[in-house]
mmCIF file of C-alpha atoms in Angstrom:
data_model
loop_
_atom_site.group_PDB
_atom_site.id
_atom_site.type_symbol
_atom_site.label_atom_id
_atom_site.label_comp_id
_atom_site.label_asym_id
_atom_site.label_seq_id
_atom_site.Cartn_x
_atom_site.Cartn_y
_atom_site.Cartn_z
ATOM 1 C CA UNK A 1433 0.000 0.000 0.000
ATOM 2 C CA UNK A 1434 1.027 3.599 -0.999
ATOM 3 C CA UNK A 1435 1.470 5.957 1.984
ATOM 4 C CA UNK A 1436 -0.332 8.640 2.072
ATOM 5 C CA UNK A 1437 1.946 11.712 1.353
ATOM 6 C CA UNK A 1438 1.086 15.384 3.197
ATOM 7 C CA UNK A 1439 1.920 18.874 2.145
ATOM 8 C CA UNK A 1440 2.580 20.893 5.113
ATOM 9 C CA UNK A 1441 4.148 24.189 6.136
ATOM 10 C CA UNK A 1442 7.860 22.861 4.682
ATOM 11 C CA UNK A 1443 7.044 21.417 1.292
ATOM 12 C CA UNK A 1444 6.403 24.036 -1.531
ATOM 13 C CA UNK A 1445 2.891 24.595 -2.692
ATOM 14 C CA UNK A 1446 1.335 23.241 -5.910
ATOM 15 C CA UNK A 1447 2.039 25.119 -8.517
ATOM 16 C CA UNK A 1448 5.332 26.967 -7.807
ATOM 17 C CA UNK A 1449 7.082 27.797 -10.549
ATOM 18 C CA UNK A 1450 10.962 27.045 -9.506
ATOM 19 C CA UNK A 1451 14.426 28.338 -11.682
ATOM 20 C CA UNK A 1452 16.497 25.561 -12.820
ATOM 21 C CA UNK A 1453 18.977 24.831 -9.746
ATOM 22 C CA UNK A 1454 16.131 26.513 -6.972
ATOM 23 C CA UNK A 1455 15.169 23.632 -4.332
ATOM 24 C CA UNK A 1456 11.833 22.175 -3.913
ATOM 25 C CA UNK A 1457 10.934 20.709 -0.713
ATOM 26 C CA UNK A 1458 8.896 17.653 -1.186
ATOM 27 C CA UNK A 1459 7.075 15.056 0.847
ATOM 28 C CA UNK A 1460 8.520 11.404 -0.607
ATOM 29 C CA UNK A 1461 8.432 7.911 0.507
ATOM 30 C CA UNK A 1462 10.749 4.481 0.853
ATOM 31 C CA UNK A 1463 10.162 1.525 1.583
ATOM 32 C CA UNK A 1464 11.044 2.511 5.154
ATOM 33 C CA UNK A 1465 9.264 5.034 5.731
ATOM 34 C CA UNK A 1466 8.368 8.905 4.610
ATOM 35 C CA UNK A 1467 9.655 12.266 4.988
ATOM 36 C CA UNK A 1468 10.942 14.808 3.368
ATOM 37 C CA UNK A 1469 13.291 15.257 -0.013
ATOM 38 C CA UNK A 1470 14.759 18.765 -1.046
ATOM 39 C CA UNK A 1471 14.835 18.202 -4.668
ATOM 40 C CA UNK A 1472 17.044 20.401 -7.356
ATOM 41 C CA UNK A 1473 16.740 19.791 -11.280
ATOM 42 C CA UNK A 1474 19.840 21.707 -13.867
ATOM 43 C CA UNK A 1475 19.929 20.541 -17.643
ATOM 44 C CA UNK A 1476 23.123 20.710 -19.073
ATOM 45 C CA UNK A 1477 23.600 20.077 -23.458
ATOM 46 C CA UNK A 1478 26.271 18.482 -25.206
ATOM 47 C CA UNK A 1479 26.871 17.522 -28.782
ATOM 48 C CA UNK A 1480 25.765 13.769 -28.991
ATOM 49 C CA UNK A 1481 28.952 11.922 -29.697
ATOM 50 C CA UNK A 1482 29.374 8.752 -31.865
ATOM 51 C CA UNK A 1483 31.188 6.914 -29.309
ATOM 52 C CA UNK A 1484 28.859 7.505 -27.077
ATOM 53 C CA UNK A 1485 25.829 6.399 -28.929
ATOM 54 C CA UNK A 1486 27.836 3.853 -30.842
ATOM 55 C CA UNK A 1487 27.489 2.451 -26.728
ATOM 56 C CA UNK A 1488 24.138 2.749 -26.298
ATOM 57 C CA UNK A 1489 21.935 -0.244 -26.283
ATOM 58 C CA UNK A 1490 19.909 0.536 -29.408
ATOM 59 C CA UNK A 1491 19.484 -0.858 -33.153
ATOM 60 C CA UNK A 1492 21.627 0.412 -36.000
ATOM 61 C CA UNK A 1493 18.832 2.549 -38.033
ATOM 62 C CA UNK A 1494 18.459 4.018 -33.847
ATOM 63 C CA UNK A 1495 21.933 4.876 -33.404
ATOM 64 C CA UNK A 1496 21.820 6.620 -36.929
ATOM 65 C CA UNK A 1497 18.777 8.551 -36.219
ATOM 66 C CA UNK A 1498 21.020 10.311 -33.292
ATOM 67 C CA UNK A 1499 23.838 11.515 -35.291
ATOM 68 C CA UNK A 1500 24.047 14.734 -35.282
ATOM 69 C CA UNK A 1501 21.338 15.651 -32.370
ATOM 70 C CA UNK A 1502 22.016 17.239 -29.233
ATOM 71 C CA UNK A 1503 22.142 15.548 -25.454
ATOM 72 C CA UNK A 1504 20.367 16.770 -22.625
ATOM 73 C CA UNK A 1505 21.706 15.863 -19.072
ATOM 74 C CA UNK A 1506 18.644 16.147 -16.700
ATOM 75 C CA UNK A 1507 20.771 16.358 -13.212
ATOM 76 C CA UNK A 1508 18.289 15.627 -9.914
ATOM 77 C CA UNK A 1509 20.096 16.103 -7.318
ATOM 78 C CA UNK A 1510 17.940 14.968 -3.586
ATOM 79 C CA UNK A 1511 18.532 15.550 -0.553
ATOM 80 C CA UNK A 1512 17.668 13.831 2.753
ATOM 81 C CA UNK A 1513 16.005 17.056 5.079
ATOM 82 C CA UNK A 1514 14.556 14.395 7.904
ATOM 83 C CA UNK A 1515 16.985 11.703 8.031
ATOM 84 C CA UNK A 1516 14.590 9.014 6.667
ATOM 85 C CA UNK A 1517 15.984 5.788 5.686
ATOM 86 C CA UNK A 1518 15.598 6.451 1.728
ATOM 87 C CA UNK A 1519 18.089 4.024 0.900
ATOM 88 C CA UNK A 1520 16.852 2.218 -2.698
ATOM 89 C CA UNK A 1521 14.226 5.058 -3.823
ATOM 90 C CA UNK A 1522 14.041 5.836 -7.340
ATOM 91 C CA UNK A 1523 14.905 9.316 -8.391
ATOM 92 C CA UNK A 1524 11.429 11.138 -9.606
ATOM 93 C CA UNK A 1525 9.970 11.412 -13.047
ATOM 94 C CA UNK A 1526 9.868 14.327 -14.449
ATOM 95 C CA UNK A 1527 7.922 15.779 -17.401
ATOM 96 C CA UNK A 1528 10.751 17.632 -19.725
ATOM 97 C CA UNK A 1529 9.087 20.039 -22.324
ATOM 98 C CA UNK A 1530 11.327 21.487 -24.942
ATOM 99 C CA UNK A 1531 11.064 25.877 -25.311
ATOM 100 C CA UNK A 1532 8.472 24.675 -28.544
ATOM 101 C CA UNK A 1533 6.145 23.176 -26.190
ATOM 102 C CA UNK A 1534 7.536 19.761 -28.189
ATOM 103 C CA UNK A 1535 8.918 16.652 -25.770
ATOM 104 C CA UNK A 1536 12.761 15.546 -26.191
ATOM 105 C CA UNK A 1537 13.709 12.413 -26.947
ATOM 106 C CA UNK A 1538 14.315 9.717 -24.182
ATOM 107 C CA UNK A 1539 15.463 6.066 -24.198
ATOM 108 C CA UNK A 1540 13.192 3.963 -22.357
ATOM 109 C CA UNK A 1541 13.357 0.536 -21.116
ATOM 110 C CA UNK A 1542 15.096 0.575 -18.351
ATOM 111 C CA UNK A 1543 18.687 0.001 -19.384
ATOM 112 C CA UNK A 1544 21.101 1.975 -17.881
ATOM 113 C CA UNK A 1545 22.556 4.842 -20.004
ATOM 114 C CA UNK A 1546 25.923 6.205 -19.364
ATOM 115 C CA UNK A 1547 27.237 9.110 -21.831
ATOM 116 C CA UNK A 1548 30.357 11.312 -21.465
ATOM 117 C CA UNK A 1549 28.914 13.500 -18.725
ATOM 118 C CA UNK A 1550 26.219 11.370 -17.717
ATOM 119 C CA UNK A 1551 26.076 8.699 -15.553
ATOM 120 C CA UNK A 1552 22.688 7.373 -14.957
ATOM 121 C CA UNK A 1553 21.912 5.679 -11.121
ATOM 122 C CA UNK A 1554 18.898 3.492 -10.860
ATOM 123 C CA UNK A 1555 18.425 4.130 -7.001
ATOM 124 C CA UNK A 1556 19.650 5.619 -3.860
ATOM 125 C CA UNK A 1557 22.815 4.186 -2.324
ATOM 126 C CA UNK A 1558 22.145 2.659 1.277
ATOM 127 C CA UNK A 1559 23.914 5.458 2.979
ATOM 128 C CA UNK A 1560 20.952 7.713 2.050
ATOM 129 C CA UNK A 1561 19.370 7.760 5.110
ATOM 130 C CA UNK A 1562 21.118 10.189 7.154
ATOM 131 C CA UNK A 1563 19.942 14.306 7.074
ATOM 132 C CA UNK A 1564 21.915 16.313 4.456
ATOM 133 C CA UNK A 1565 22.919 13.061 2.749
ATOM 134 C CA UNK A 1566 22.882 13.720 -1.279
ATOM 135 C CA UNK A 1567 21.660 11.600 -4.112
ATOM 136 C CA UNK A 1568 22.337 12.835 -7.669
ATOM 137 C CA UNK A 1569 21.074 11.384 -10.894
ATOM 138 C CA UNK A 1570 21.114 12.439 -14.629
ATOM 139 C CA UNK A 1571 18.758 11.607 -16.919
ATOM 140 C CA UNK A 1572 19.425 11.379 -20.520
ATOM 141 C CA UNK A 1573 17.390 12.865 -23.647
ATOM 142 C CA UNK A 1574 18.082 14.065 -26.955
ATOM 143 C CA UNK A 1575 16.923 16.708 -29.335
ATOM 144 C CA UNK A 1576 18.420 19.914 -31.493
ATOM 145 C CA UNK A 1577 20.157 22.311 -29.809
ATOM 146 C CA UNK A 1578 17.775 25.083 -31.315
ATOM 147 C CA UNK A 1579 14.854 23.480 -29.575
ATOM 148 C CA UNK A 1580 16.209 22.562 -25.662
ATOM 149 C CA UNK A 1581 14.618 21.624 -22.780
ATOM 150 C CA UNK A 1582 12.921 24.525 -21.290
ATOM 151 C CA UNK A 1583 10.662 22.966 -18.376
ATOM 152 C CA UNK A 1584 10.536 20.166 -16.540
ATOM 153 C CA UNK A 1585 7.498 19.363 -14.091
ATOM 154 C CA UNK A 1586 7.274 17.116 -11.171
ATOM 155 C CA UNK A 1587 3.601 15.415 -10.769
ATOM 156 C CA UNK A 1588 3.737 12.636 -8.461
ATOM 157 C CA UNK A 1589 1.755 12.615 -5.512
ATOM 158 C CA UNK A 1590 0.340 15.177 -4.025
ATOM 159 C CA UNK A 1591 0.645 17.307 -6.593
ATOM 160 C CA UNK A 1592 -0.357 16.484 -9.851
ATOM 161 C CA UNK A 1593 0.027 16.528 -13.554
ATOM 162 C CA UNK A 1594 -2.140 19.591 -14.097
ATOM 163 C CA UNK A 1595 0.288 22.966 -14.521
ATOM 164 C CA UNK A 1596 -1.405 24.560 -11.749
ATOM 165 C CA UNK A 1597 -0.755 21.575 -9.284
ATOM 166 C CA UNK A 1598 2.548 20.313 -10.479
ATOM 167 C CA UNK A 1599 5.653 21.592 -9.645
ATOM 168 C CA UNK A 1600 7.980 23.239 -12.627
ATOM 169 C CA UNK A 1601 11.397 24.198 -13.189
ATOM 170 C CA UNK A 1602 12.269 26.658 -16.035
ATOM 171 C CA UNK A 1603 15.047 28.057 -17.948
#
């Protein structure tokens, strides 16, 4: 069963509108126990190399279709405000939208994606339990440099996927 997850007079209201690198206080849960996560999203852009997606795990025609295209390093970087044990959570979802109102490109499945500048972590290390301890994850996508990621909105529970509910970072 999902725990039921408060707002209160720490957490930051539906809605806000946060800068890119501004902290959100959230409420979050493990399977410990809940509390609360202060949550910071940056994007960073790189050329996409050909080494790099020469390593990814995709088909040929896959790799070719990235040639040329831009990557976008979604960095989430959490932090422990109560001291929960957090150890194994998965980073959140976020909802990237590129400055055309367009979505980037992702790579889905699951498989773990490490770039030059990216190194994607599945879940929090054990030690993330104590206050003030950090967990940072990037998140790959792709797209043309002309046309970057310009908001990305966090809608899990309890806020919620509606813009006046969710929480958003912009450029």
């Amino acid at each position: 069963m999902t725990p039921t997850l408060e707002l209160n007079d720490r957490t930051t209201k539906p809605g806000t509108k946060l800068k890119f690198g501004q902290q959100a206080v959230v409420p979050f849960y493990s399977y410990y126990d809940k509390g609360l996560v202060g949550i910071t999203v940056t994007v960073d852009s790189a050329p996409a190399l050909d080494e790099d997606i020469d390593y990814l795990p995709l088909k040929d025609e896959d790799k070719a279709k990235l040639r040329g295209k831009t990557f976008f390093f979604v960095r989430t970087k959490m932090v422990n405000l109560d001291g929960v044990n957090f150890a194994d959570i998965l980073p959140p979802t976020l909802t990237a939208t590129t400055r055309s109102g367009g979505w980037p490109g992702a790579l889905l499945g699951g498989a773990r994606v490490d770039v030059t500048g990216c190194d994607s972590v599945s879940a929090a290390p054990k030690d993330f339990s104590a206050a003030g301890a950090v967990f940072e994850q990037c998140q790959l996508y792709f797209g043309v440099s002309s046309d970057p990621i310009a908001s990305l909105a966090y809608t899990e529970q309890p806020y919620e996927r509606a813009a006046s509910r969710a929480l958003t970072w912009r450029r």
